[in-house]
């Protein structure tokens, strides 16, 4: 059995969070906890049981995974423009979730689908709520590590949620990208903490992880002492940082699609409530 090394200094960290493994996870005291209710991710007062009107036309209960794979553009005149766009983009995700596909390393199909959905849901409405490429760094003492998710969602200048995408359900990324996402969420909290004069606002960062057509919803609620410990390079960290996670929900399945859209509605409700 290989004895894993213990990290006592950031000098021993790998160069970016995308390369972090068990040693860095232990040093940062990050724990991933599976939960069963979306109210453990998004505050219960904002949790919706219905899909917002702008997304409801995309529920398409008659379209399961097989029907989407076999969808032919122009074959049905009964679909709206947005329904056709959604089915086409989701079909490309399904067809390209295969190492033998014509673009085996291309995540742009997933990104195209999710960008479309967040535009429809008004989480990228071009006014108060916006979505943009992510450019974050996790700061530990005098060291800075690239901690980039795929997209970051903001309300004004406040960074409130992150999107991380992977083309494959069977991704080889460490812990299926959980630690990379957790580090990006910590980095987002650090950014807000510095911007808003040592106040943690919002009290949580939401993360959405997409593996092909499977969607997870996550959150962290970092404390001031945890963030200050990182700034002071207090490694290994004594205080535990928990990333709660629920999923996967399969967006190509009608029931999974309803859950994903309902959860996105809940995320929107929470986002617009923030000052």
Coordinates of C-alpha atoms in Angstrom, one line a residue:
X1 CA 0.0 0.0 0.0
X2 CA 1.3 3.4 -1.0
X3 CA 1.6 5.8 2.0
X4 CA 0.1 9.1 1.2
X5 CA 2.1 12.1 2.0
X6 CA 0.8 14.7 4.5
X7 CA 0.9 18.3 3.3
X8 CA 2.1 20.9 5.9
X9 CA 2.8 23.8 3.6
X10 CA 1.3 25.3 0.4
X11 CA 4.8 24.9 -1.1
X12 CA 3.8 21.2 -1.4
X13 CA 0.5 21.9 -3.2
X14 CA 0.1 21.0 -6.9
X15 CA 0.1 24.0 -9.1
X16 CA -3.7 24.5 -9.7
X17 CA -6.9 23.2 -8.1
X18 CA -7.7 21.1 -11.2
X19 CA -4.7 19.0 -10.2
X20 CA -5.5 18.8 -6.5
X21 CA -5.9 15.3 -5.1
X22 CA -6.4 13.7 -1.7
X23 CA -3.4 15.4 -0.1
X24 CA -4.7 18.9 -0.8
X25 CA -8.3 17.9 0.0
X26 CA -7.1 16.7 3.5
X27 CA -4.9 19.8 4.0
X28 CA -7.9 22.1 3.2
X29 CA -10.2 19.9 5.3
X30 CA -12.8 19.7 2.5
X31 CA -15.6 17.2 2.9
X32 CA -18.2 16.4 0.3
X33 CA -21.6 15.4 1.8
X34 CA -24.5 13.9 -0.2
X35 CA -27.8 15.3 0.8
X36 CA -31.4 14.4 0.0
X37 CA -33.3 17.7 -0.2
X38 CA -32.7 20.8 -2.3
X39 CA -33.6 22.9 0.8
X40 CA -30.2 21.8 2.1
X41 CA -28.6 23.6 -0.8
X42 CA -30.9 26.5 -1.4
X43 CA -32.7 28.2 1.6
X44 CA -36.2 26.6 2.0
X45 CA -38.1 29.8 1.6
X46 CA -36.9 30.0 -2.0
X47 CA -37.4 26.4 -3.0
X48 CA -40.1 26.1 -5.7
X49 CA -42.3 23.2 -6.5
X50 CA -43.1 24.4 -10.0
X51 CA -41.1 25.3 -13.0
X52 CA -40.9 29.0 -13.9
X53 CA -43.0 30.0 -16.9
X54 CA -40.1 30.7 -19.2
X55 CA -38.8 27.1 -18.9
X56 CA -42.1 25.3 -18.7
X57 CA -42.3 24.7 -22.5
X58 CA -39.1 22.7 -22.3
X59 CA -40.5 20.1 -20.0
X60 CA -41.6 18.0 -23.0
X61 CA -42.7 14.9 -21.1
X62 CA -43.0 12.8 -24.2
X63 CA -39.3 13.1 -25.0
X64 CA -37.2 10.6 -23.1
X65 CA -33.5 9.8 -23.7
X66 CA -34.3 7.6 -26.7
X67 CA -36.7 10.1 -28.3
X68 CA -34.1 12.9 -27.9
X69 CA -31.3 10.8 -29.5
X70 CA -33.6 10.1 -32.4
X71 CA -34.9 13.7 -32.7
X72 CA -34.8 15.0 -36.3
X73 CA -34.8 18.7 -36.9
X74 CA -37.8 19.9 -38.9
X75 CA -39.7 16.6 -38.5
X76 CA -42.3 18.2 -36.1
X77 CA -44.1 21.4 -36.9
X78 CA -45.8 21.4 -33.5
X79 CA -42.7 22.4 -31.5
X80 CA -41.8 26.0 -30.6
X81 CA -38.5 27.6 -31.6
X82 CA -37.1 27.1 -28.1
X83 CA -38.3 23.5 -27.9
X84 CA -36.5 22.7 -31.1
X85 CA -33.3 24.5 -29.9
X86 CA -33.4 22.6 -26.6
X87 CA -33.9 19.2 -28.2
X88 CA -31.2 19.8 -30.8
X89 CA -28.6 20.9 -28.2
X90 CA -29.4 18.1 -25.8
X91 CA -29.2 15.6 -28.6
X92 CA -25.7 16.7 -29.4
X93 CA -24.7 16.3 -25.7
X94 CA -26.0 12.7 -25.7
X95 CA -24.4 11.8 -29.0
X96 CA -21.0 13.3 -28.0
X97 CA -20.9 11.6 -24.5
X98 CA -18.8 8.9 -26.1
X99 CA -15.0 8.6 -26.4
X100 CA -15.5 7.5 -30.0
X101 CA -17.5 10.6 -31.0
X102 CA -16.1 13.0 -33.6
X103 CA -15.1 15.4 -30.8
X104 CA -14.1 13.2 -27.9
X105 CA -12.6 16.0 -25.8
X106 CA -15.1 18.7 -26.6
X107 CA -17.2 20.1 -23.7
X108 CA -18.6 22.9 -25.8
X109 CA -21.8 20.9 -26.5
X110 CA -22.6 20.8 -22.8
X111 CA -21.6 24.5 -22.5
X112 CA -23.9 25.4 -25.4
X113 CA -26.9 23.6 -23.8
X114 CA -26.4 25.1 -20.3
X115 CA -25.8 28.6 -21.7
X116 CA -29.1 28.3 -23.5
X117 CA -31.0 27.1 -20.4
X118 CA -29.6 29.8 -18.2
X119 CA -30.5 32.4 -20.7
X120 CA -34.1 31.1 -20.9
X121 CA -34.3 31.0 -17.0
X122 CA -33.1 34.7 -16.8
X123 CA -30.1 33.7 -14.6
X124 CA -28.2 35.3 -17.5
X125 CA -30.7 38.1 -18.1
X126 CA -28.2 40.8 -19.1
X127 CA -29.3 43.1 -16.3
X128 CA -28.8 42.4 -12.6
X129 CA -28.2 38.7 -13.0
X130 CA -25.4 37.8 -15.4
X131 CA -23.3 34.8 -16.4
X132 CA -19.7 35.1 -17.6
X133 CA -16.5 33.0 -17.9
X134 CA -14.9 32.2 -14.6
X135 CA -11.5 33.6 -13.7
X136 CA -10.9 32.8 -10.0
X137 CA -7.9 32.1 -7.8
X138 CA -7.8 30.3 -4.5
X139 CA -5.6 32.3 -2.2
X140 CA -3.7 30.5 0.6
X141 CA -1.2 32.9 2.3
X142 CA 1.1 34.3 -0.3
X143 CA 0.2 31.5 -2.8
X144 CA -2.4 31.7 -5.5
X145 CA -3.9 28.7 -7.3
X146 CA -6.0 28.8 -10.4
X147 CA -9.5 27.8 -9.4
X148 CA -11.6 28.1 -12.5
X149 CA -15.0 26.7 -13.0
X150 CA -16.6 27.1 -16.5
X151 CA -18.9 30.0 -15.7
X152 CA -19.7 32.3 -12.8
X153 CA -23.1 33.7 -12.0
X154 CA -23.4 37.2 -10.5
X155 CA -25.9 39.6 -9.1
X156 CA -24.4 42.9 -9.8
X157 CA -20.8 42.5 -8.7
X158 CA -21.6 39.8 -6.2
X159 CA -20.5 36.4 -7.2
X160 CA -23.3 34.0 -6.2
X161 CA -23.0 30.7 -8.1
X162 CA -20.7 28.7 -10.3
X163 CA -21.2 26.3 -13.2
X164 CA -18.7 23.4 -13.8
X165 CA -19.1 21.2 -16.9
X166 CA -17.6 17.9 -18.1
X167 CA -18.5 16.1 -21.3
X168 CA -18.4 12.6 -19.8
X169 CA -20.5 11.0 -17.1
X170 CA -17.5 8.7 -16.4
X171 CA -15.0 11.6 -16.1
X172 CA -11.5 10.8 -15.0
X173 CA -11.2 14.1 -13.1
X174 CA -10.4 13.5 -9.4
X175 CA -13.7 12.8 -7.5
X176 CA -15.6 13.7 -10.7
X177 CA -14.6 17.3 -10.2
X178 CA -16.1 17.7 -6.8
X179 CA -12.9 19.0 -5.2
X180 CA -12.2 21.3 -8.1
X181 CA -15.7 22.8 -7.8
X182 CA -15.4 23.1 -4.0
X183 CA -12.1 25.0 -4.4
X184 CA -13.6 27.4 -7.0
X185 CA -16.5 28.0 -4.6
X186 CA -14.1 28.8 -1.8
X187 CA -12.3 31.2 -4.1
X188 CA -15.6 32.8 -5.0
X189 CA -16.3 33.3 -1.3
X190 CA -12.8 34.8 -0.8
X191 CA -13.4 37.3 -3.6
X192 CA -16.7 38.4 -2.1
X193 CA -15.2 38.6 1.4
X194 CA -12.4 40.9 0.2
X195 CA -14.8 43.0 -1.9
X196 CA -17.4 43.5 0.8
X197 CA -14.9 44.5 3.6
X198 CA -14.6 41.2 5.5
X199 CA -18.3 40.3 5.3
X200 CA -19.4 36.9 3.9
X201 CA -22.1 37.8 1.5
X202 CA -24.0 35.9 0.3
X203 CA -23.8 33.4 3.2
X204 CA -23.3 30.6 0.6
X205 CA -22.1 29.9 -2.9
X206 CA -24.2 27.6 -5.0
X207 CA -22.4 25.3 -7.5
X208 CA -24.0 23.4 -10.4
X209 CA -22.0 20.5 -11.8
X210 CA -22.9 19.0 -15.1
X211 CA -21.5 15.7 -16.4
X212 CA -23.0 15.2 -19.9
X213 CA -26.8 15.1 -19.3
X214 CA -26.5 14.6 -15.5
X215 CA -26.8 17.6 -13.2
X216 CA -25.8 18.1 -9.5
X217 CA -26.5 21.0 -7.2
X218 CA -24.0 21.9 -4.5
X219 CA -23.3 24.6 -1.9
X220 CA -20.8 25.7 0.6
X221 CA -21.3 28.0 3.7
X222 CA -17.8 29.1 4.6
X223 CA -17.1 30.8 7.9
X224 CA -15.0 33.9 8.5
X225 CA -12.6 31.8 10.5
X226 CA -12.1 29.3 7.7
X227 CA -11.4 32.1 5.1
X228 CA -9.1 33.9 7.5
X229 CA -7.3 30.7 8.1
X230 CA -6.5 30.3 4.4
X231 CA -5.4 33.9 4.1
X232 CA -3.1 33.3 7.1
X233 CA -1.8 30.1 5.4
X234 CA -2.9 28.0 8.4
X235 CA -2.2 24.7 6.8
X236 CA -3.4 22.0 7.5
X237 CA -6.8 23.7 8.2
X238 CA -8.4 22.7 11.5
X239 CA -11.9 23.7 10.6
X240 CA -13.9 21.5 8.2
X241 CA -15.4 22.9 5.0
X242 CA -18.5 20.9 3.8
X243 CA -19.7 21.0 0.3
X244 CA -23.2 19.7 0.2
X245 CA -24.3 17.9 -3.0
X246 CA -27.6 16.6 -4.4
X247 CA -28.0 14.6 -7.6
X248 CA -27.5 13.4 -10.2
X249 CA -30.7 14.4 -12.1
X250 CA -30.8 13.3 -15.7
X251 CA -31.9 16.2 -17.9
X252 CA -32.6 13.8 -20.8
X253 CA -35.2 12.0 -18.6
X254 CA -38.6 13.7 -18.3
X255 CA -38.8 13.4 -14.5
X256 CA -35.1 14.4 -14.0
X257 CA -35.7 17.3 -16.4
X258 CA -38.5 18.6 -14.2
X259 CA -36.4 18.4 -11.1
X260 CA -33.5 20.2 -12.8
X261 CA -35.8 23.0 -14.0
X262 CA -37.5 23.3 -10.6
X263 CA -34.1 23.6 -8.9
X264 CA -33.0 26.2 -11.4
X265 CA -36.2 28.1 -10.6
X266 CA -35.3 27.9 -6.9
X267 CA -31.8 29.2 -7.6
X268 CA -33.4 32.1 -9.5
X269 CA -35.7 32.8 -6.6
X270 CA -32.8 33.0 -4.2
X271 CA -30.6 35.0 -6.6
X272 CA -33.2 37.8 -7.1
X273 CA -33.8 38.0 -3.3
X274 CA -30.2 39.0 -2.6
X275 CA -29.5 42.7 -1.9

